CSV table of C-alpha atoms in Angstrom, one decimal:
chain,number,residue,atom,x,y,z
S,1,UNK,CA,188.2,157.1,3.4
S,2,UNK,CA,191.6,157.5,1.6
S,3,UNK,CA,194.2,158.5,4.3
S,4,UNK,CA,191.6,159.7,6.8
S,5,UNK,CA,189.1,159.3,9.8
S,6,UNK,CA,185.8,157.5,9.2
S,7,UNK,CA,183.2,155.6,10.7
S,8,UNK,CA,181.3,153.0,9.3
S,9,UNK,CA,177.6,151.8,11.4
S,10,UNK,CA,174.9,150.0,10.6
S,11,UNK,CA,172.0,147.7,12.2
S,12,UNK,CA,172.8,143.7,11.1
S,13,UNK,CA,170.4,140.4,11.4
S,14,UNK,CA,172.2,137.8,10.1
S,15,UNK,CA,170.6,134.8,9.3
S,16,UNK,CA,173.9,133.2,8.9
S,17,UNK,CA,177.4,133.0,10.9
S,18,UNK,CA,179.0,130.6,9.4
S,19,UNK,CA,182.2,131.8,7.0
S,20,UNK,CA,182.4,135.2,5.3
S,21,UNK,CA,179.3,137.5,5.4
S,22,UNK,CA,180.6,140.7,4.1
S,23,UNK,CA,178.7,144.3,5.2
S,24,UNK,CA,180.2,147.0,3.4
S,25,UNK,CA,183.2,147.0,0.6
S,26,UNK,CA,185.6,149.0,-0.8
S,27,UNK,CA,187.9,147.0,-2.7
S,28,UNK,CA,190.6,149.5,-5.1
S,29,UNK,CA,193.1,146.5,-5.7
S,30,UNK,CA,192.6,142.8,-3.8
S,31,UNK,CA,196.1,141.7,-3.4
S,32,UNK,CA,197.3,145.1,-2.4
S,33,UNK,CA,198.5,145.9,1.3
S,34,UNK,CA,196.0,148.3,2.9
S,35,UNK,CA,194.5,149.1,-0.5
S,36,UNK,CA,191.3,146.7,-0.3
S,37,UNK,CA,188.6,147.3,2.6
S,38,UNK,CA,186.4,144.7,3.8
S,39,UNK,CA,184.1,145.1,6.8
S,40,UNK,CA,182.3,141.5,7.2
S,41,UNK,CA,181.2,139.2,9.6
S,42,UNK,CA,184.0,136.0,9.9
S,43,UNK,CA,183.1,132.9,12.1
S,44,UNK,CA,180.9,134.6,13.6
S,45,UNK,CA,183.0,137.8,14.6
S,46,UNK,CA,182.8,140.5,13.0
S,47,UNK,CA,186.0,141.3,11.1
S,48,UNK,CA,187.9,145.1,10.0
S,49,UNK,CA,190.3,144.8,7.2
S,50,UNK,CA,191.9,147.6,5.0
S,51,UNK,CA,194.3,144.9,3.8
S,52,UNK,CA,197.1,143.0,5.3
S,53,UNK,CA,196.5,145.0,7.4
S,54,UNK,CA,193.0,143.7,10.4
S,55,UNK,CA,191.0,143.2,13.6
S,56,UNK,CA,189.1,140.8,14.3
S,57,UNK,CA,186.2,141.3,17.7
S,58,UNK,CA,185.7,138.9,20.5
S,59,UNK,CA,182.2,138.7,20.5
S,60,UNK,CA,180.8,135.5,19.3
S,61,UNK,CA,177.2,136.8,17.5
S,62,UNK,CA,174.3,134.7,16.9
S,63,UNK,CA,171.9,134.2,13.9
S,64,UNK,CA,168.8,136.0,13.5
S,65,UNK,CA,169.7,138.4,15.7
S,66,UNK,CA,170.1,142.2,15.8
S,67,UNK,CA,172.9,144.3,16.4
S,68,UNK,CA,174.5,147.4,16.3
S,69,UNK,CA,177.9,147.2,15.3
S,70,UNK,CA,180.5,149.9,14.3
S,71,UNK,CA,183.8,150.3,12.6
S,72,UNK,CA,186.2,153.3,13.3
S,73,UNK,CA,189.2,154.3,12.1
S,74,UNK,CA,191.2,157.1,13.5
S,75,UNK,CA,194.0,158.7,11.5
S,76,UNK,CA,195.1,160.6,14.2
S,77,UNK,CA,195.6,157.7,17.0
S,78,UNK,CA,196.4,155.0,13.9
S,79,UNK,CA,193.3,153.1,15.8
S,80,UNK,CA,190.9,150.6,14.1
S,81,UNK,CA,188.0,149.8,16.5
S,82,UNK,CA,185.3,147.3,16.2
S,83,UNK,CA,182.2,148.3,18.5
S,84,UNK,CA,179.8,145.8,18.8
S,85,UNK,CA,175.7,147.2,20.3
S,86,UNK,CA,178.0,150.5,21.3
S,87,UNK,CA,180.8,148.8,23.1
S,88,UNK,CA,184.1,148.5,21.9
S,89,UNK,CA,185.0,145.0,20.6
S,90,UNK,CA,188.1,145.2,19.7
S,91,UNK,CA,190.7,148.3,19.3
S,92,UNK,CA,194.6,147.8,17.1
S,93,UNK,CA,196.9,150.2,17.6
S,94,UNK,CA,199.9,151.4,15.2
S,95,UNK,CA,197.6,150.7,12.6
S,96,UNK,CA,198.5,152.0,9.3
S,97,UNK,CA,195.7,154.1,7.3
S,98,UNK,CA,193.6,152.5,4.3
S,99,UNK,CA,195.5,153.8,1.1
S,100,UNK,CA,192.3,152.6,-1.2
S,101,UNK,CA,192.1,155.4,-4.1
S,102,UNK,CA,189.6,154.4,-5.8
S,103,UNK,CA,186.6,151.1,-6.1
S,104,UNK,CA,182.9,150.6,-5.9
S,105,UNK,CA,181.4,151.2,-2.3
S,106,UNK,CA,179.8,147.9,-2.2
S,107,UNK,CA,176.7,147.0,0.7
S,108,UNK,CA,176.3,142.9,1.1
S,109,UNK,CA,179.3,141.7,-0.6
S,110,UNK,CA,182.9,141.3,-1.7
S,111,UNK,CA,183.2,142.3,-5.6
S,112,UNK,CA,180.9,138.8,-6.9
S,113,UNK,CA,182.1,136.7,-3.7
S,114,UNK,CA,181.7,136.7,0.3
S,115,UNK,CA,177.7,137.6,-0.2
S,116,UNK,CA,176.2,138.9,3.6
S,117,UNK,CA,173.2,136.5,4.8
S,118,UNK,CA,170.4,138.7,6.7
S,119,UNK,CA,169.8,142.0,6.8
S,120,UNK,CA,170.3,145.3,7.0
S,121,UNK,CA,169.8,148.4,8.1
S,122,UNK,CA,170.4,152.0,8.4
S,123,UNK,CA,173.8,152.0,7.1
S,124,UNK,CA,176.0,154.8,7.4
S,125,UNK,CA,179.5,156.4,6.7
S,126,UNK,CA,180.5,159.2,8.1
S,127,UNK,CA,184.2,160.7,7.5
S,128,UNK,CA,185.3,160.8,10.6
S,129,UNK,CA,186.1,159.2,13.9
S,130,UNK,CA,183.1,158.9,15.7
S,131,UNK,CA,183.5,159.0,19.9
S,132,UNK,CA,183.1,156.1,21.7
S,133,UNK,CA,179.5,157.8,23.7
S,134,UNK,CA,178.6,159.0,20.2
S,135,UNK,CA,178.7,155.5,19.3
S,136,UNK,CA,177.3,153.8,22.8
S,137,UNK,CA,173.7,156.5,21.8
S,138,UNK,CA,173.8,155.4,17.9
S,139,UNK,CA,173.6,151.4,19.2
S,140,UNK,CA,171.1,152.8,22.5
S,141,UNK,CA,169.2,155.6,22.4
S,142,UNK,CA,165.6,154.0,20.9
S,143,UNK,CA,164.6,157.8,20.5
S,144,UNK,CA,164.3,161.3,21.5
S,145,UNK,CA,160.9,163.8,21.1
S,146,UNK,CA,162.6,167.4,21.4
S,147,UNK,CA,158.9,168.3,20.2
S,148,UNK,CA,160.6,171.6,18.4
S,149,UNK,CA,159.1,173.1,15.9
S,150,UNK,CA,158.6,173.2,12.5
S,151,UNK,CA,158.2,169.9,13.6
S,152,UNK,CA,157.0,168.8,17.0
S,153,UNK,CA,155.9,165.7,16.9
S,154,UNK,CA,158.5,163.8,14.9
S,155,UNK,CA,161.6,162.2,16.2
S,156,UNK,CA,164.9,163.4,16.2
S,157,UNK,CA,167.0,160.5,15.9
S,158,UNK,CA,166.4,157.4,12.8
S,159,UNK,CA,167.4,154.5,14.3
S,160,UNK,CA,166.4,150.7,13.3
S,161,UNK,CA,163.0,150.6,14.6
S,162,UNK,CA,159.8,151.8,13.7
S,163,UNK,CA,159.8,155.7,15.3
S,164,UNK,CA,157.1,156.5,13.9
S,165,UNK,CA,154.6,158.4,16.5
S,166,UNK,CA,150.7,158.5,16.7
S,167,UNK,CA,149.3,161.3,18.8
S,168,UNK,CA,145.4,160.5,18.6
S,169,UNK,CA,145.2,158.5,16.0
S,170,UNK,CA,142.6,156.1,16.5
S,171,UNK,CA,139.3,155.6,16.4
S,172,UNK,CA,138.0,156.3,19.7
S,173,UNK,CA,140.8,159.1,20.5
S,174,UNK,CA,140.8,160.6,16.7
S,175,UNK,CA,141.4,164.4,17.1
S,176,UNK,CA,144.6,166.0,16.4
S,177,UNK,CA,143.9,168.9,18.4
S,178,UNK,CA,144.5,167.2,21.5
S,179,UNK,CA,148.1,167.9,21.8
S,180,UNK,CA,149.4,170.7,21.2
S,181,UNK,CA,152.9,172.9,21.4
S,182,UNK,CA,153.3,175.2,23.9
S,183,UNK,CA,156.6,177.0,25.7
S,184,UNK,CA,158.9,174.3,26.9
S,185,UNK,CA,161.4,173.3,29.2
S,186,UNK,CA,163.8,173.5,25.9
S,187,UNK,CA,162.1,175.6,23.6
S,188,UNK,CA,158.7,174.3,23.0
S,189,UNK,CA,157.1,171.1,24.1
S,190,UNK,CA,153.2,169.5,24.4
S,191,UNK,CA,150.3,169.8,26.5
S,192,UNK,CA,146.7,168.1,26.3
S,193,UNK,CA,144.8,170.6,25.1
S,194,UNK,CA,141.1,168.2,26.6
S,195,UNK,CA,140.8,165.6,28.1
S,196,UNK,CA,141.6,162.6,27.5
S,197,UNK,CA,144.1,163.4,25.1
S,198,UNK,CA,147.5,161.4,24.5
S,199,UNK,CA,150.9,161.5,22.2
S,200,UNK,CA,152.0,157.6,21.2
S,201,UNK,CA,155.1,155.9,19.7
S,202,UNK,CA,155.6,152.5,18.6
S,203,UNK,CA,157.0,149.7,17.8
S,204,UNK,CA,159.7,149.1,19.8
S,205,UNK,CA,161.4,145.5,19.0
S,206,UNK,CA,164.2,146.0,21.6
S,207,UNK,CA,163.3,147.5,24.1
S,208,UNK,CA,162.6,146.7,27.6
S,209,UNK,CA,159.4,144.6,28.2
S,210,UNK,CA,160.8,141.6,27.2
S,211,UNK,CA,164.1,139.2,27.7
S,212,UNK,CA,164.5,142.0,31.2
S,213,UNK,CA,166.8,144.4,29.0
S,214,UNK,CA,167.8,147.2,30.6
S,215,UNK,CA,166.4,150.6,29.6
S,216,UNK,CA,165.7,154.4,30.7
S,217,UNK,CA,163.2,156.6,30.5
S,218,UNK,CA,163.5,160.5,30.9
S,219,UNK,CA,161.4,163.3,30.8
S,220,UNK,CA,161.0,167.0,31.4
S,221,UNK,CA,157.3,167.3,33.7
S,222,UNK,CA,155.6,170.7,34.6
S,223,UNK,CA,152.4,169.4,36.0
S,224,UNK,CA,149.3,172.1,36.2
S,225,UNK,CA,147.7,169.4,39.3
S,226,UNK,CA,149.0,167.1,41.4
S,227,UNK,CA,146.5,165.0,41.7
S,228,UNK,CA,147.9,162.0,39.9
S,229,UNK,CA,148.7,161.1,36.3
S,230,UNK,CA,150.2,158.9,33.7
S,231,UNK,CA,153.4,160.3,32.2
S,232,UNK,CA,155.0,157.9,30.2
S,233,UNK,CA,153.1,154.0,29.6
S,234,UNK,CA,154.0,151.2,28.4
S,235,UNK,CA,151.4,148.4,26.7
S,236,UNK,CA,151.8,145.1,24.2
S,237,UNK,CA,148.2,147.1,22.5
S,238,UNK,CA,147.7,150.7,21.6
S,239,UNK,CA,144.5,151.3,23.0
S,240,UNK,CA,144.5,149.1,26.3
S,241,UNK,CA,147.0,148.0,28.8
S,242,UNK,CA,147.1,143.8,27.8
S,243,UNK,CA,145.5,143.0,31.0
S,244,UNK,CA,145.6,139.2,31.9
S,245,UNK,CA,148.8,138.5,29.5
S,246,UNK,CA,152.6,138.5,30.4
S,247,UNK,CA,152.4,141.9,28.4
S,248,UNK,CA,150.6,143.3,31.3
S,249,UNK,CA,150.8,147.2,30.5
S,250,UNK,CA,151.8,150.2,32.8
S,251,UNK,CA,152.7,153.2,33.4
S,252,UNK,CA,156.6,153.5,34.4
S,253,UNK,CA,156.5,156.7,35.0
S,254,UNK,CA,153.2,158.1,37.1
S,255,UNK,CA,152.3,160.7,39.6
S,256,UNK,CA,150.2,159.0,42.4
S,257,UNK,CA,146.9,160.6,44.1
S,258,UNK,CA,148.8,162.2,46.2
S,259,UNK,CA,151.3,164.1,43.7
S,260,UNK,CA,154.8,161.9,44.4
S,261,UNK,CA,157.0,160.5,41.5
S,262,UNK,CA,156.5,157.3,40.5
S,263,UNK,CA,158.4,154.6,39.1
S,264,UNK,CA,157.3,150.8,38.5
S,265,UNK,CA,157.8,147.7,36.5
S,266,UNK,CA,156.1,144.2,36.2
S,267,UNK,CA,157.5,141.6,37.6
S,268,UNK,CA,156.2,138.3,36.9
S,269,UNK,CA,152.9,138.7,38.7
S,270,UNK,CA,153.7,142.3,41.0
S,271,UNK,CA,154.6,145.4,40.4
S,272,UNK,CA,157.7,146.6,41.5
S,273,UNK,CA,157.9,150.0,42.8
S,274,UNK,CA,159.8,153.4,44.1
S,275,UNK,CA,157.4,155.9,45.7
S,276,UNK,CA,159.5,159.6,45.9
S,277,UNK,CA,159.0,163.4,46.6
S,278,UNK,CA,155.7,164.7,45.8
S,279,UNK,CA,156.0,167.4,43.3
S,280,UNK,CA,155.5,171.0,42.9
S,281,UNK,CA,153.1,172.1,41.0
S,282,UNK,CA,153.5,174.5,37.6
S,283,UNK,CA,157.3,174.1,38.1
S,284,UNK,CA,159.6,172.1,35.5
S,285,UNK,CA,160.8,168.4,37.3
S,286,UNK,CA,163.2,166.5,35.3
S,287,UNK,CA,162.2,162.6,35.9
S,288,UNK,CA,163.9,159.7,35.2
S,289,UNK,CA,163.8,156.0,36.1
S,290,UNK,CA,165.6,153.2,35.1
S,291,UNK,CA,166.1,149.5,35.3
S,292,UNK,CA,169.0,146.7,34.9
S,293,UNK,CA,168.9,143.0,36.5
S,294,UNK,CA,172.0,144.2,38.8
S,295,UNK,CA,170.3,147.8,39.9
S,296,UNK,CA,167.0,147.1,39.9
S,297,UNK,CA,165.1,149.8,39.5
S,298,UNK,CA,166.2,153.7,39.9
S,299,UNK,CA,164.4,157.0,40.3
S,300,UNK,CA,165.6,159.7,39.8
S,301,UNK,CA,164.6,163.6,40.3
S,302,UNK,CA,166.4,166.6,38.7
S,303,UNK,CA,169.5,164.6,38.3
S,304,UNK,CA,169.7,163.1,41.2
S,305,UNK,CA,168.9,159.7,42.6
S,306,UNK,CA,165.6,159.8,44.9
S,307,UNK,CA,165.6,156.1,45.5
S,308,UNK,CA,165.6,152.4,44.1
S,309,UNK,CA,164.2,148.8,44.3
S,310,UNK,CA,165.9,145.5,44.1
S,311,UNK,CA,164.0,143.7,41.1
S,312,UNK,CA,166.3,141.1,39.0
S,313,UNK,CA,163.4,140.1,35.9
S,314,UNK,CA,161.5,142.0,34.3
S,315,UNK,CA,157.9,141.5,33.1
S,316,UNK,CA,158.3,138.8,29.6
S,317,UNK,CA,156.6,140.0,26.7
S,318,UNK,CA,158.2,139.1,23.1
S,319,UNK,CA,156.5,141.5,21.1
S,320,UNK,CA,157.1,145.1,19.9
S,321,UNK,CA,154.8,147.2,21.9
S,322,UNK,CA,153.3,151.4,22.1
S,323,UNK,CA,155.1,154.1,24.5
S,324,UNK,CA,152.4,156.7,25.5
S,325,UNK,CA,152.8,159.6,26.6
S,326,UNK,CA,149.8,161.5,29.5
S,327,UNK,CA,147.6,158.7,29.6
S,328,UNK,CA,147.1,155.3,31.1
S,329,UNK,CA,143.1,154.5,29.4
S,330,UNK,CA,142.0,155.1,32.8
S,331,UNK,CA,143.5,151.5,33.9
S,332,UNK,CA,146.1,152.0,36.6
S,333,UNK,CA,148.2,149.6,37.7
S,334,UNK,CA,150.6,148.7,41.0
S,335,UNK,CA,150.5,152.0,42.8
S,336,UNK,CA,149.7,154.2,39.3
S,337,UNK,CA,146.2,156.1,39.7
S,338,UNK,CA,145.5,155.7,35.8
S,339,UNK,CA,143.9,158.8,35.2
S,340,UNK,CA,145.3,161.4,32.5
S,341,UNK,CA,148.8,163.1,33.5
S,342,UNK,CA,147.3,167.4,33.5
S,343,UNK,CA,150.9,169.5,32.5
S,344,UNK,CA,153.4,170.3,29.7
S,345,UNK,CA,156.1,167.1,29.0
S,346,UNK,CA,159.5,167.9,26.7
S,347,UNK,CA,163.0,166.4,26.1
S,348,UNK,CA,161.6,162.9,26.3
S,349,UNK,CA,164.8,160.2,25.8
S,350,UNK,CA,164.4,156.2,25.7
S,351,UNK,CA,167.1,154.2,25.9
S,352,UNK,CA,167.8,150.6,26.1
S,353,UNK,CA,169.8,150.5,28.5
S,354,UNK,CA,170.3,151.7,32.3
S,355,UNK,CA,171.9,155.4,32.6
S,356,UNK,CA,174.5,156.5,34.7
S,357,UNK,CA,174.0,158.9,37.3
S,358,UNK,CA,176.3,161.3,35.5
S,359,UNK,CA,174.4,160.7,32.3
S,360,UNK,CA,171.1,161.3,33.6
S,361,UNK,CA,172.2,164.6,35.8
S,362,UNK,CA,173.5,165.7,31.8
S,363,UNK,CA,169.9,165.3,30.6
S,364,UNK,CA,168.8,167.2,33.9
S,365,UNK,CA,170.8,169.9,33.4
S,366,UNK,CA,169.4,171.2,30.5
């Protein structure tokens, strides 16, 4: 790490934000300039020090909340940069590099003091300066499934959250052959072998079923029938919708009975929906739904905004939940018919932020 660029990232859950809580350290000489690297939470703010060569973030953190943090040093531009949840939180230019030649790397303390109180997950050291877009993805891309061989049912992302996929795992739907691989939009995709069948993921603590958080769901679909079908379904329970609670499960992307693409969300006691065009059969189409309290619910088809509907709040749940592709347990809410999707699925992304129109177009251009 001496005289070079680097990036240190982690998910942190501090149980206290007072004092100095060390996340990562490597200290060759504590009294020498630029020879003691400490990445800490100081008085509730992120703090990056090389030893008398420091940068402090601007945002006050709260105890008992998960955050994604990143500390970047760019040797080429002589910059220290701090990111919080994928957003730049501080920058300092004309900075001399870290110069420590030795010293043990310690996670959660500095030597035998300044201990960290709380949880740390997925800490990673990269010996280059990651870009702002890479940091944003690391902080907000919840999961990505390419469905490519040799491991089509494994996510292509390691994150804080449980990224385990269940395909027909539960007792009523325990046939592993119900989902199989096929030719996809990019390499391989998945298709249902029988009805009902589905591909299910669990459990996502920081997603949008609660606290009105922004989200993006994006996927390539190849419908072999357009007489309705669940594309992306979210629910509090693994095998039903959670009807009758504030955790109402529902399709966030679906086809109506007439084959029109639908994006919707649960708002208080009703559903906000936007119904777009009728899709073509046996054709790959990219569909995406995004939400933020400022822009509401937006539906995209093949990278172009189809339409939007105002929605300032989103169903309040407060629990981790399941994401299911292709099936909604024959329960339809809003304008979704609640029947199985017939066709192929590929390249599934979920973000815990609202992607821009440019970013959606990039996903639809592969």
